[in-house]
PDB file of C-alpha atoms in Angstrom:
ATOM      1  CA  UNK A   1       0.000   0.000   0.000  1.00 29.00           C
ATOM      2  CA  UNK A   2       2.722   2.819  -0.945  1.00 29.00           C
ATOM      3  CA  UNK A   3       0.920   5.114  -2.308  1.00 31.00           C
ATOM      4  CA  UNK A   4       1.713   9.551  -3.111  1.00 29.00           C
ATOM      5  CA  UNK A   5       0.719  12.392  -1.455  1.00 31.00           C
ATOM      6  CA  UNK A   6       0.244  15.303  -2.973  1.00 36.00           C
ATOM      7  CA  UNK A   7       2.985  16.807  -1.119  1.00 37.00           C
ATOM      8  CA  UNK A   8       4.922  14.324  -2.915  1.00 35.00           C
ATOM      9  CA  UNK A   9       5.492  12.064   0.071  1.00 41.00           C
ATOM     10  CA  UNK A  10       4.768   8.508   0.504  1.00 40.00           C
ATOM     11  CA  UNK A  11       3.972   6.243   3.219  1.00 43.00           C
ATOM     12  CA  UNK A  12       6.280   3.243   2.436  1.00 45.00           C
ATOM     13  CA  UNK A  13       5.318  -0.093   4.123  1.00 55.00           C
ATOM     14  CA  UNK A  14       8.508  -0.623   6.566  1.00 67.00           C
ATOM     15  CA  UNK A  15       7.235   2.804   8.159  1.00 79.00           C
ATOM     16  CA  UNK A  16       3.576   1.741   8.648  1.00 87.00           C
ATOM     17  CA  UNK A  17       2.534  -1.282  10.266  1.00 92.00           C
ATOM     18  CA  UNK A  18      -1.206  -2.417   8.706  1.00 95.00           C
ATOM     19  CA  UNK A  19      -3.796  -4.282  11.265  1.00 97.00           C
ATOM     20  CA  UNK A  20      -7.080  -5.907  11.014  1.00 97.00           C
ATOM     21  CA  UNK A  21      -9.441  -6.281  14.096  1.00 97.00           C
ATOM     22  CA  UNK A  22     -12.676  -7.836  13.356  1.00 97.00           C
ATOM     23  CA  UNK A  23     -16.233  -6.701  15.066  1.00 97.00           C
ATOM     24  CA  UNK A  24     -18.220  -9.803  16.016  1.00 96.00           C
ATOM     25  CA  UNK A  25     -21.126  -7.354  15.746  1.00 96.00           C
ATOM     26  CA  UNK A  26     -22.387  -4.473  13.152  1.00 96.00           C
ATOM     27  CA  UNK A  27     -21.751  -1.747  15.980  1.00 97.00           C
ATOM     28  CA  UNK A  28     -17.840  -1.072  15.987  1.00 98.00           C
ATOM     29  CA  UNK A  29     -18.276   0.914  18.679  1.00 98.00           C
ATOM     30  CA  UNK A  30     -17.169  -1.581  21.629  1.00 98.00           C
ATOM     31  CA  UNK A  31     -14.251  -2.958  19.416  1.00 98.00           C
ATOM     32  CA  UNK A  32     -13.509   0.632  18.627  1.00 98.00           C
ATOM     33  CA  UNK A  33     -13.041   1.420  22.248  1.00 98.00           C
ATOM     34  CA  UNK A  34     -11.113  -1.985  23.420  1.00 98.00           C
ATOM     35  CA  UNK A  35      -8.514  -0.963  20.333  1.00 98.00           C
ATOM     36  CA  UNK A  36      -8.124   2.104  22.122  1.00 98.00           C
ATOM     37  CA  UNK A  37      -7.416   0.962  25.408  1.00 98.00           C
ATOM     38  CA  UNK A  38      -4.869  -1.503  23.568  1.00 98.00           C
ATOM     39  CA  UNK A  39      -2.950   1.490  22.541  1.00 97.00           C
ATOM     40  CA  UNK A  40       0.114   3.365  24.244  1.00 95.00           C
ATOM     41  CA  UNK A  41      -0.461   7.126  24.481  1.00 95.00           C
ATOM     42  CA  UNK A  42      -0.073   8.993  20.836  1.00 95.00           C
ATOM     43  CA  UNK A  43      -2.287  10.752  17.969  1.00 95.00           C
ATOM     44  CA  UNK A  44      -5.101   9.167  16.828  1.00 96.00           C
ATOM     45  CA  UNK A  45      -7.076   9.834  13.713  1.00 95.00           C
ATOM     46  CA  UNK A  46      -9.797   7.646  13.637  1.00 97.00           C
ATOM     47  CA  UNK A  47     -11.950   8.153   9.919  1.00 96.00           C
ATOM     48  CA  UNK A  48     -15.298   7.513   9.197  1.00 97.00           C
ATOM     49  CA  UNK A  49     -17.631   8.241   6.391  1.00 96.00           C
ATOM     50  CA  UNK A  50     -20.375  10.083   7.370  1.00 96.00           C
ATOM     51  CA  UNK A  51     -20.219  13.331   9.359  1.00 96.00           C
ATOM     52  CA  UNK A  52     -22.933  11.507  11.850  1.00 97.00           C
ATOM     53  CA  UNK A  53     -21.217   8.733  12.624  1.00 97.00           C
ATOM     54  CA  UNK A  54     -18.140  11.367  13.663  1.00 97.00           C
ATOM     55  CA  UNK A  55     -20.518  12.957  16.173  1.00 97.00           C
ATOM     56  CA  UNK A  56     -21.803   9.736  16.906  1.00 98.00           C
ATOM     57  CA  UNK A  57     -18.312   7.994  17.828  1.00 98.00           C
ATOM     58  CA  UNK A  58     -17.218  11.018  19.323  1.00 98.00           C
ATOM     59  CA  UNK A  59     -20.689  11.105  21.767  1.00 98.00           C
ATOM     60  CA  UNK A  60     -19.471   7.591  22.422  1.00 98.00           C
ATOM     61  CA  UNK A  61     -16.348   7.805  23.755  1.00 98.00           C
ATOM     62  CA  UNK A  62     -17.022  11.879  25.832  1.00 97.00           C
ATOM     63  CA  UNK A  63     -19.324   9.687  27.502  1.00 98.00           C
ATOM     64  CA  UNK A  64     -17.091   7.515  28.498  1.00 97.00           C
ATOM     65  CA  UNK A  65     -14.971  10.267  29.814  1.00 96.00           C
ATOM     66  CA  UNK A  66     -12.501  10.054  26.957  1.00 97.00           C
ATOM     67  CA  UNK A  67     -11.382  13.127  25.926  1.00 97.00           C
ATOM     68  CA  UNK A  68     -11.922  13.502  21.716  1.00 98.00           C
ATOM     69  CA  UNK A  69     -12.481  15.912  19.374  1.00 97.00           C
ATOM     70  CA  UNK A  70     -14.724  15.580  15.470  1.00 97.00           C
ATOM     71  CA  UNK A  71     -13.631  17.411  12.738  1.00 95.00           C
ATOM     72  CA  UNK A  72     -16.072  17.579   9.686  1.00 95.00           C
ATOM     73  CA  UNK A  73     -17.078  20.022   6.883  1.00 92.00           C
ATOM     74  CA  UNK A  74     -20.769  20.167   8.863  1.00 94.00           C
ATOM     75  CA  UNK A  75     -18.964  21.895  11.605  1.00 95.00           C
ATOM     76  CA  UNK A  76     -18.346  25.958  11.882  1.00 95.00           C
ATOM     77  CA  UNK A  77     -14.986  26.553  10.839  1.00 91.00           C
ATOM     78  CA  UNK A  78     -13.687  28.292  14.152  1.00 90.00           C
ATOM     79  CA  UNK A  79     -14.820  24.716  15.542  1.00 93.00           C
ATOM     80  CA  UNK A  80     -13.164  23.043  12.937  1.00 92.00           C
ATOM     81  CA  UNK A  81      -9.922  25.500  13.558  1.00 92.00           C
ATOM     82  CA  UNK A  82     -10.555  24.028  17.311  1.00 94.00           C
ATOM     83  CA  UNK A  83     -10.287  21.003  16.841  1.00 95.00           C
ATOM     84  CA  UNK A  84      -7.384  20.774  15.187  1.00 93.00           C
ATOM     85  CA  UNK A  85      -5.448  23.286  17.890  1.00 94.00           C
ATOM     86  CA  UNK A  86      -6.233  20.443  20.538  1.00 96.00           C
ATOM     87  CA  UNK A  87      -5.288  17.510  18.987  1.00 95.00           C
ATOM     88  CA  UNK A  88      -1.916  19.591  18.030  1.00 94.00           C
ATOM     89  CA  UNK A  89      -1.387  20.128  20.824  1.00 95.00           C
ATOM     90  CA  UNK A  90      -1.801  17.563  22.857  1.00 95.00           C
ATOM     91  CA  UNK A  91      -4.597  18.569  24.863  1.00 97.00           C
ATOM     92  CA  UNK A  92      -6.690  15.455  23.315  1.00 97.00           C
ATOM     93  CA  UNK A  93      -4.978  12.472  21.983  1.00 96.00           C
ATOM     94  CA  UNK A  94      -8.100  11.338  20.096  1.00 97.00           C
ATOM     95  CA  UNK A  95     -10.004  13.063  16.609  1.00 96.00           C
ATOM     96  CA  UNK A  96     -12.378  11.602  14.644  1.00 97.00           C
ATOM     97  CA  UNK A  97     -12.652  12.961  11.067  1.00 95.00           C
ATOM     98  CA  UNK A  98     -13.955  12.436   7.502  1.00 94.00           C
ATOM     99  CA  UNK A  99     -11.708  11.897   4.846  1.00 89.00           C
ATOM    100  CA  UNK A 100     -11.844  16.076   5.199  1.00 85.00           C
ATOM    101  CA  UNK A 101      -8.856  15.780   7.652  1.00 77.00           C
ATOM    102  CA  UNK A 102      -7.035  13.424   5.265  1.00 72.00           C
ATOM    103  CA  UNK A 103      -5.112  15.813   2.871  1.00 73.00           C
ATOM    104  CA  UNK A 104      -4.120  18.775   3.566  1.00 66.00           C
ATOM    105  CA  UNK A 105      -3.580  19.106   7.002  1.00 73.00           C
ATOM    106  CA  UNK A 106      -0.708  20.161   8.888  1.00 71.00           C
ATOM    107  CA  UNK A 107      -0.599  17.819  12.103  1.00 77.00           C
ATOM    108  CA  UNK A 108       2.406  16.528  12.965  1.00 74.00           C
ATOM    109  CA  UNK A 109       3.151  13.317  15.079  1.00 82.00           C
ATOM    110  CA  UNK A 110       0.360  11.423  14.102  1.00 90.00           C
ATOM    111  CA  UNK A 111       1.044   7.868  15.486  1.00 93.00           C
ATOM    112  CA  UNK A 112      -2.131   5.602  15.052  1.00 96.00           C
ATOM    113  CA  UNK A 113      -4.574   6.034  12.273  1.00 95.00           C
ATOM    114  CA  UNK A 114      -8.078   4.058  12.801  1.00 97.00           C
ATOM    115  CA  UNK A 115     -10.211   3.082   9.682  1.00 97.00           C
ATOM    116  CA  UNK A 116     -13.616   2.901  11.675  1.00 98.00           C
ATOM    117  CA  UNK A 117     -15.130   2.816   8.084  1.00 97.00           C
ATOM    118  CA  UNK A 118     -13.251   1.374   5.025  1.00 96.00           C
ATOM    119  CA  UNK A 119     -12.319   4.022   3.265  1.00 94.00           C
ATOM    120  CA  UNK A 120     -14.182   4.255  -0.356  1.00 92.00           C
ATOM    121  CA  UNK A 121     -11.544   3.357  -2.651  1.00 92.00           C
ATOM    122  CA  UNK A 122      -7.801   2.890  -2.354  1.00 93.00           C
ATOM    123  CA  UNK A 123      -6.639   6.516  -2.853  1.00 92.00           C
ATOM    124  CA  UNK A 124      -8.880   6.802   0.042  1.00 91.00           C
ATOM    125  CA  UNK A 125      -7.559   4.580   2.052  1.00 93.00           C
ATOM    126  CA  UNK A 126      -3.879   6.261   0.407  1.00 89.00           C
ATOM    127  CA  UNK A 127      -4.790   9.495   2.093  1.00 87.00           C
ATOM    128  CA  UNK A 128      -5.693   8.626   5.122  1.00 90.00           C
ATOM    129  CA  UNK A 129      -2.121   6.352   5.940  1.00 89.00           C
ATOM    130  CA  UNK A 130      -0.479   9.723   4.688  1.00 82.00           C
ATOM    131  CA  UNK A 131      -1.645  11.206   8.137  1.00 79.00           C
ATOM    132  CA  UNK A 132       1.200   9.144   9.658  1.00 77.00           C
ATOM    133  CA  UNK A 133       4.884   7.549   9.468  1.00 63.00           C
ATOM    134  CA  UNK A 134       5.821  11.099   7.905  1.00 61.00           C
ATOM    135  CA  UNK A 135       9.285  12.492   8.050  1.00 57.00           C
ATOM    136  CA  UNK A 136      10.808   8.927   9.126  1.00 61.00           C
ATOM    137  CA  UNK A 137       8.788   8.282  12.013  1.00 69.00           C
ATOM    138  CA  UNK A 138       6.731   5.363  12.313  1.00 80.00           C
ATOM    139  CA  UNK A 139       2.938   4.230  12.360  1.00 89.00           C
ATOM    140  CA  UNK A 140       0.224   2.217  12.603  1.00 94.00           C
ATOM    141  CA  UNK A 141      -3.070   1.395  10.329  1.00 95.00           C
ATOM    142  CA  UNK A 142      -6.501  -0.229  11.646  1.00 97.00           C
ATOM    143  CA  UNK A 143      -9.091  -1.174   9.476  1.00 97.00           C
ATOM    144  CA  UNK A 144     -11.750  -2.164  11.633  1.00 98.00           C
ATOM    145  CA  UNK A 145     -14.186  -4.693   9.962  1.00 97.00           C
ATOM    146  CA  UNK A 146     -17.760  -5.831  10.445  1.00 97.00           C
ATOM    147  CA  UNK A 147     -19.179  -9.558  10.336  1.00 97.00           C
ATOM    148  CA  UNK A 148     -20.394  -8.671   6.769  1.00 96.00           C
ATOM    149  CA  UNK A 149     -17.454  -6.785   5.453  1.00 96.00           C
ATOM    150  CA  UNK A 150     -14.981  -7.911   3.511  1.00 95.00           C
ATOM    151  CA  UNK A 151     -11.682  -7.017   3.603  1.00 95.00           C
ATOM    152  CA  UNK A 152     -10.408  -4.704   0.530  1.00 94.00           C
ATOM    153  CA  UNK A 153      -7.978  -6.742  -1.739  1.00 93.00           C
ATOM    154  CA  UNK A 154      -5.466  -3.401  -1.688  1.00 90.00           C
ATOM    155  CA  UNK A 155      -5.202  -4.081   2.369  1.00 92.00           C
ATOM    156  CA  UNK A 156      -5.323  -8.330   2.418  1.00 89.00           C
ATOM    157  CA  UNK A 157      -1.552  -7.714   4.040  1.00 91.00           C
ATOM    158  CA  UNK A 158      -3.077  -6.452   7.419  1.00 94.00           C
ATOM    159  CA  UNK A 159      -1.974  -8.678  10.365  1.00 96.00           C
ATOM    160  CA  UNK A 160      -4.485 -10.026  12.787  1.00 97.00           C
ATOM    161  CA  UNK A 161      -4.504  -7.542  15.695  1.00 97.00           C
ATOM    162  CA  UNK A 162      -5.304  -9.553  19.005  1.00 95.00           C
ATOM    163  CA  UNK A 163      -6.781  -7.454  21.596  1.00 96.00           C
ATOM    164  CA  UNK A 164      -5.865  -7.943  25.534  1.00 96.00           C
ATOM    165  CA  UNK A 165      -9.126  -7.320  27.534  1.00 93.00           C
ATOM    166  CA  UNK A 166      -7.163  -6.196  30.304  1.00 96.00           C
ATOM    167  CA  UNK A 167      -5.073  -3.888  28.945  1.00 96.00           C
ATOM    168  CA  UNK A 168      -5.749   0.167  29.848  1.00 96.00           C
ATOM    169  CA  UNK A 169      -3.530   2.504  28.664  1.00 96.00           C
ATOM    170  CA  UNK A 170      -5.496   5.048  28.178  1.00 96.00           C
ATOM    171  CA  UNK A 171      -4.459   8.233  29.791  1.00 95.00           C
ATOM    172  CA  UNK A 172      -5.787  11.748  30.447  1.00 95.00           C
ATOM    173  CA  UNK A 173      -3.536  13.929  27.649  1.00 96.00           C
ATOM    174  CA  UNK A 174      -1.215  16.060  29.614  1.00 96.00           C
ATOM    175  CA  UNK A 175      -2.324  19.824  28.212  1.00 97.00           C
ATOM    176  CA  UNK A 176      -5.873  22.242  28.251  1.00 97.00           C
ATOM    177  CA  UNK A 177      -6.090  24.548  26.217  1.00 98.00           C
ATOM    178  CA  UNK A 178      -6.629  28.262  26.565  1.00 98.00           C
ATOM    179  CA  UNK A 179      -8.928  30.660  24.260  1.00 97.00           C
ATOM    180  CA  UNK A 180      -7.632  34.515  24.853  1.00 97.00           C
ATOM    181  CA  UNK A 181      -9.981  36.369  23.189  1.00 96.00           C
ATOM    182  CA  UNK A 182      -7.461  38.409  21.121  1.00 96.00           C
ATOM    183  CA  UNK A 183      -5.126  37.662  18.614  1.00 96.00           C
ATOM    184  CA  UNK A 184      -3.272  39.216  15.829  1.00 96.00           C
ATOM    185  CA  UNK A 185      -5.756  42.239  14.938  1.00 96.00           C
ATOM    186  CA  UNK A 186      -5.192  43.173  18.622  1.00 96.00           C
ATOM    187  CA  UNK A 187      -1.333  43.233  18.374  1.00 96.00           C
ATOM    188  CA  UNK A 188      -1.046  39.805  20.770  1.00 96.00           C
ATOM    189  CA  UNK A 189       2.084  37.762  20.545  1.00 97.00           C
ATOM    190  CA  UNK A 190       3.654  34.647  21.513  1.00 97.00           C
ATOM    191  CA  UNK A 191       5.818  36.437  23.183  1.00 97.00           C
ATOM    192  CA  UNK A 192       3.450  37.953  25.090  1.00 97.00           C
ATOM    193  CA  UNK A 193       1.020  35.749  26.187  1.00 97.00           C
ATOM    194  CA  UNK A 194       4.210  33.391  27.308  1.00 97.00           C
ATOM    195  CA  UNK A 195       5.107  36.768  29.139  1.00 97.00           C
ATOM    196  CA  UNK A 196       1.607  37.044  30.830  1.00 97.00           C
ATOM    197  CA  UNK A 197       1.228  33.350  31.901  1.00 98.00           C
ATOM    198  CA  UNK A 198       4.711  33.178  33.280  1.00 97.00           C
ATOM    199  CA  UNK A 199       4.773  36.691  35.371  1.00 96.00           C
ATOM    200  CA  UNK A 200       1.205  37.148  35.968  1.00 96.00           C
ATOM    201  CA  UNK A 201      -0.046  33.158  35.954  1.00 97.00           C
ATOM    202  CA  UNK A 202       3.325  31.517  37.744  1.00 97.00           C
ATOM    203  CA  UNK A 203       3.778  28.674  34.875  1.00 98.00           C
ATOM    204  CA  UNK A 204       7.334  27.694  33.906  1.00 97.00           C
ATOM    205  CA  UNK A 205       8.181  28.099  30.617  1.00 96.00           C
ATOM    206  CA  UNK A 206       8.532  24.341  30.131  1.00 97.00           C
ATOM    207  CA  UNK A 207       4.939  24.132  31.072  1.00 98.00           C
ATOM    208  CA  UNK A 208       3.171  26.402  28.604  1.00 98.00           C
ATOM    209  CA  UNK A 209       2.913  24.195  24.918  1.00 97.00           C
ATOM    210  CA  UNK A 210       1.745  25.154  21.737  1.00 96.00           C
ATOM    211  CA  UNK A 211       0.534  28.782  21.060  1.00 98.00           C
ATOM    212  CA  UNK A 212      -1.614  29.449  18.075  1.00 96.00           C
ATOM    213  CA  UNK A 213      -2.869  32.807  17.198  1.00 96.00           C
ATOM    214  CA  UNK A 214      -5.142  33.695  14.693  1.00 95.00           C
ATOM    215  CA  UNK A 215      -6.934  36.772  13.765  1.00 95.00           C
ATOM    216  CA  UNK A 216      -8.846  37.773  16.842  1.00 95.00           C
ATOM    217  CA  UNK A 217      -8.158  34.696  19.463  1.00 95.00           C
ATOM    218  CA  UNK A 218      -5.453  32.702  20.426  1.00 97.00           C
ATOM    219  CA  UNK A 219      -5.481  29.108  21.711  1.00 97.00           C
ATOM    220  CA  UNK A 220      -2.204  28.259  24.237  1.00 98.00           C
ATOM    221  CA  UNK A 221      -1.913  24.950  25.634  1.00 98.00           C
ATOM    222  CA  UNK A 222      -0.652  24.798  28.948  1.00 98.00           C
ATOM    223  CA  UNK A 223      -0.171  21.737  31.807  1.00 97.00           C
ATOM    224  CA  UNK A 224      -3.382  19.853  32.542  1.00 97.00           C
ATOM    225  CA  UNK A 225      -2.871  19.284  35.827  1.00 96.00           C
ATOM    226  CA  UNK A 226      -2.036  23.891  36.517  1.00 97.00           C
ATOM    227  CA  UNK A 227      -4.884  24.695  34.206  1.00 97.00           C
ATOM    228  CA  UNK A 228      -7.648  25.690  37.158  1.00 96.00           C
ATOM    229  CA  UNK A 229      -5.155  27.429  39.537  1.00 97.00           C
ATOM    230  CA  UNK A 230      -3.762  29.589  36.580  1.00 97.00           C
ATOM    231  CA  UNK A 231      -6.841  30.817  35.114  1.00 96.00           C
ATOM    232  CA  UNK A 232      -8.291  31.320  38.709  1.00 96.00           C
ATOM    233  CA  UNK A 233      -4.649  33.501  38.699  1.00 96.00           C
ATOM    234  CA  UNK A 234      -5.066  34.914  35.880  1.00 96.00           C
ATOM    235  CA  UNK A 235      -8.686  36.228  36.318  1.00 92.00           C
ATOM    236  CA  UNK A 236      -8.746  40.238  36.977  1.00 90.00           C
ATOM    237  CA  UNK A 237      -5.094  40.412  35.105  1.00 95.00           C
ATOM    238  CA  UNK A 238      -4.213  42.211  32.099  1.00 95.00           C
ATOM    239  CA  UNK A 239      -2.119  41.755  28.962  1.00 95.00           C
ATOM    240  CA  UNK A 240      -0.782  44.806  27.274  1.00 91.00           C
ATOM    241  CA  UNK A 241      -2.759  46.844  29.280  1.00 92.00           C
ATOM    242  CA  UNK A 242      -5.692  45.209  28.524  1.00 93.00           C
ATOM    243  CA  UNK A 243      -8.557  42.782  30.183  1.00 95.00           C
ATOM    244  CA  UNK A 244      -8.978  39.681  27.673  1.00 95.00           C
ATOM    245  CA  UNK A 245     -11.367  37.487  28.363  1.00 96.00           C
ATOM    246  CA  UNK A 246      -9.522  34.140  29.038  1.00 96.00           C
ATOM    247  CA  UNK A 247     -11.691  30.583  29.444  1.00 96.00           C
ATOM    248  CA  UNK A 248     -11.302  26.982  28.300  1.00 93.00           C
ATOM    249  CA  UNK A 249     -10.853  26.301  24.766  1.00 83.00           C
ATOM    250  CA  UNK A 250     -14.074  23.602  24.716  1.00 67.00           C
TER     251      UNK A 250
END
C-alpha cells in the first residue's frame, strides 16, 4: 500500500505497520473502544464516512470520559480550527474525522490512524495512511471490519490484531487549552502571552505548549494538571494593558 501524497510524500510499508481487528457485531463501537485501550499514548485519527457517525463515535467515547475531538465540513470553521489546535497540541490524543482531515492538514506526530469505516476506494484509504509515518517516524493502520465486510484486496496484508481485555492505557492527555480572546488584529504575541502566563499566571516556561494565534483569538496549551489554579490567577489580570477574556478552549 505505498501510495503519493500530494505533497509528494509517501507512506512506504517498513514505516507503517497495517492491522485488522474484526467486530463480532455491526456496531464497531465496543471494538472501537477496546482498540483504544490496547494502545500506548499517541495521535489518533480515527476516519469515518459520514459526518454523523463522527458525532456519533465522538458522543461515544465523551461519555465515556474520553477526551476527543470531530472534525467535519458540517462543523463551523472556528470549531473546525478548534479542533485541530487540541489535537496539536496535545490537549486530546483522540479526533475523529472524515476523509476532510485526510489531505491537507498540517498535524504533525500522528502515530495511530483508525479506519472505523473502510475508506471508499484505495486513494482513500492512500490518504488517510499519509496522516502518519511522515518524516521517518513510524505508524500504525486499523481497518476495523464488520461480520459482513470484507476485507479490501489493496489491504489483504493487514496482520491479525489480538486485543488484551485487560489492557488500559489510556491516559488523560497532559495539556488544556486556553482561548484569549485576542489575537493578531489586537497586536497579541507569543511572546506575550508566554510573558503574561509566566509573570502574571506563575507557569514555567517548560509548562506552557503550543501557542496558536489567529486573527482575533489565540489558543495556548498549557499543563493539565495547573490549568484551574492559573486561570483562577489569571482572572482580573491584564495583557498589554488590557482585560482579555480568558476561558477553556471547549
Amino acid at each position: 500500500f505505498l501510495g503519493s501524497r500530494k505533497d509528494n510524500e509517501t507512506t512506504p510499508t517498513d514505516r507503517l505497520s497495517l492491522y485488522r481487528i474484526d467486530s463480532p457485531i455491526k456496531d464497531k463501537l465496543e471494538t472501537l473502544l477496546a482498540l483504544l485501550h490496547n494502545l500506548k499514548p499517541g495521535l489518533t485519527l480515527i476516519f469515518c464516512n459520514q459526518r454523523e457517525s463522527v458525532d456519533r463515535v465522538r458522543q461515544f467515547l465523551t461519555d465515556r470520559g474520553i477526551i476527543a475531538e470531530a472534525f467535519h465540513g458540517g462543523m463551523e470553521q472556528a470549531d473546525r480550527e478548534r479542533a485541530l489546535c487540541k489535537f496539536r497540541n496535545h490537549s486530546s490524543y483522540i479526533c475523529i474525522s472524515t476523509d476532510l482531515a485526510a489531505r491537507g492538514l498540517d498535524i504533525p506526530e500522528v502515530k495511530y490512524i483508525v479506519h472505523y469505516h473502510l475508506p471508499v476506494d484505495f486513494e482513500s484509504f492512500t490518504h488517510r495512511n499519509g496522516r502518519t509515518a511522515r518524516m521517518h517516524a513510524e505508524g500504525e493502520a486499523f481497518i476495523i471490519l464488520g461480520p459482513t465486510e470484507q476485507m479490501p484486496e489493496y489491504a489483504t496484508e493487514a496482520t491479525d490484531f489480538r486485543i488484551d481485555p485487560k489492557a488500559d492505557f489510556l491516559q488523560t492527555p497532559p495539556m488544556a487549552t486556553f482561548h484569549f480572546a485576542a489575537g493578531k488584529k489586537e497586536k497579541i504575541s507569543k511572546g506575550d502571552i508566554v510573558g503574561f502566563l509566566t509573570q502574571k499566571g506563575k507557569l514555567a516556561a517548560d509548562e506552557i505548549g503550543l501557542i496558536e494565534i489567529k486573527d482575533h483569538y489565540s489558543y495556548v496549551a498549557v499543563t493539565r494538571d495547573k490549568a484551574h489554579e492559573t486561570l483562577t490567577r489569571l482572572k482580573n489580570e491584564k495583557i498589554k494593558g488590557k482585560k482579555v477574556k480568558i476561558s477553556f478552549g471547549y
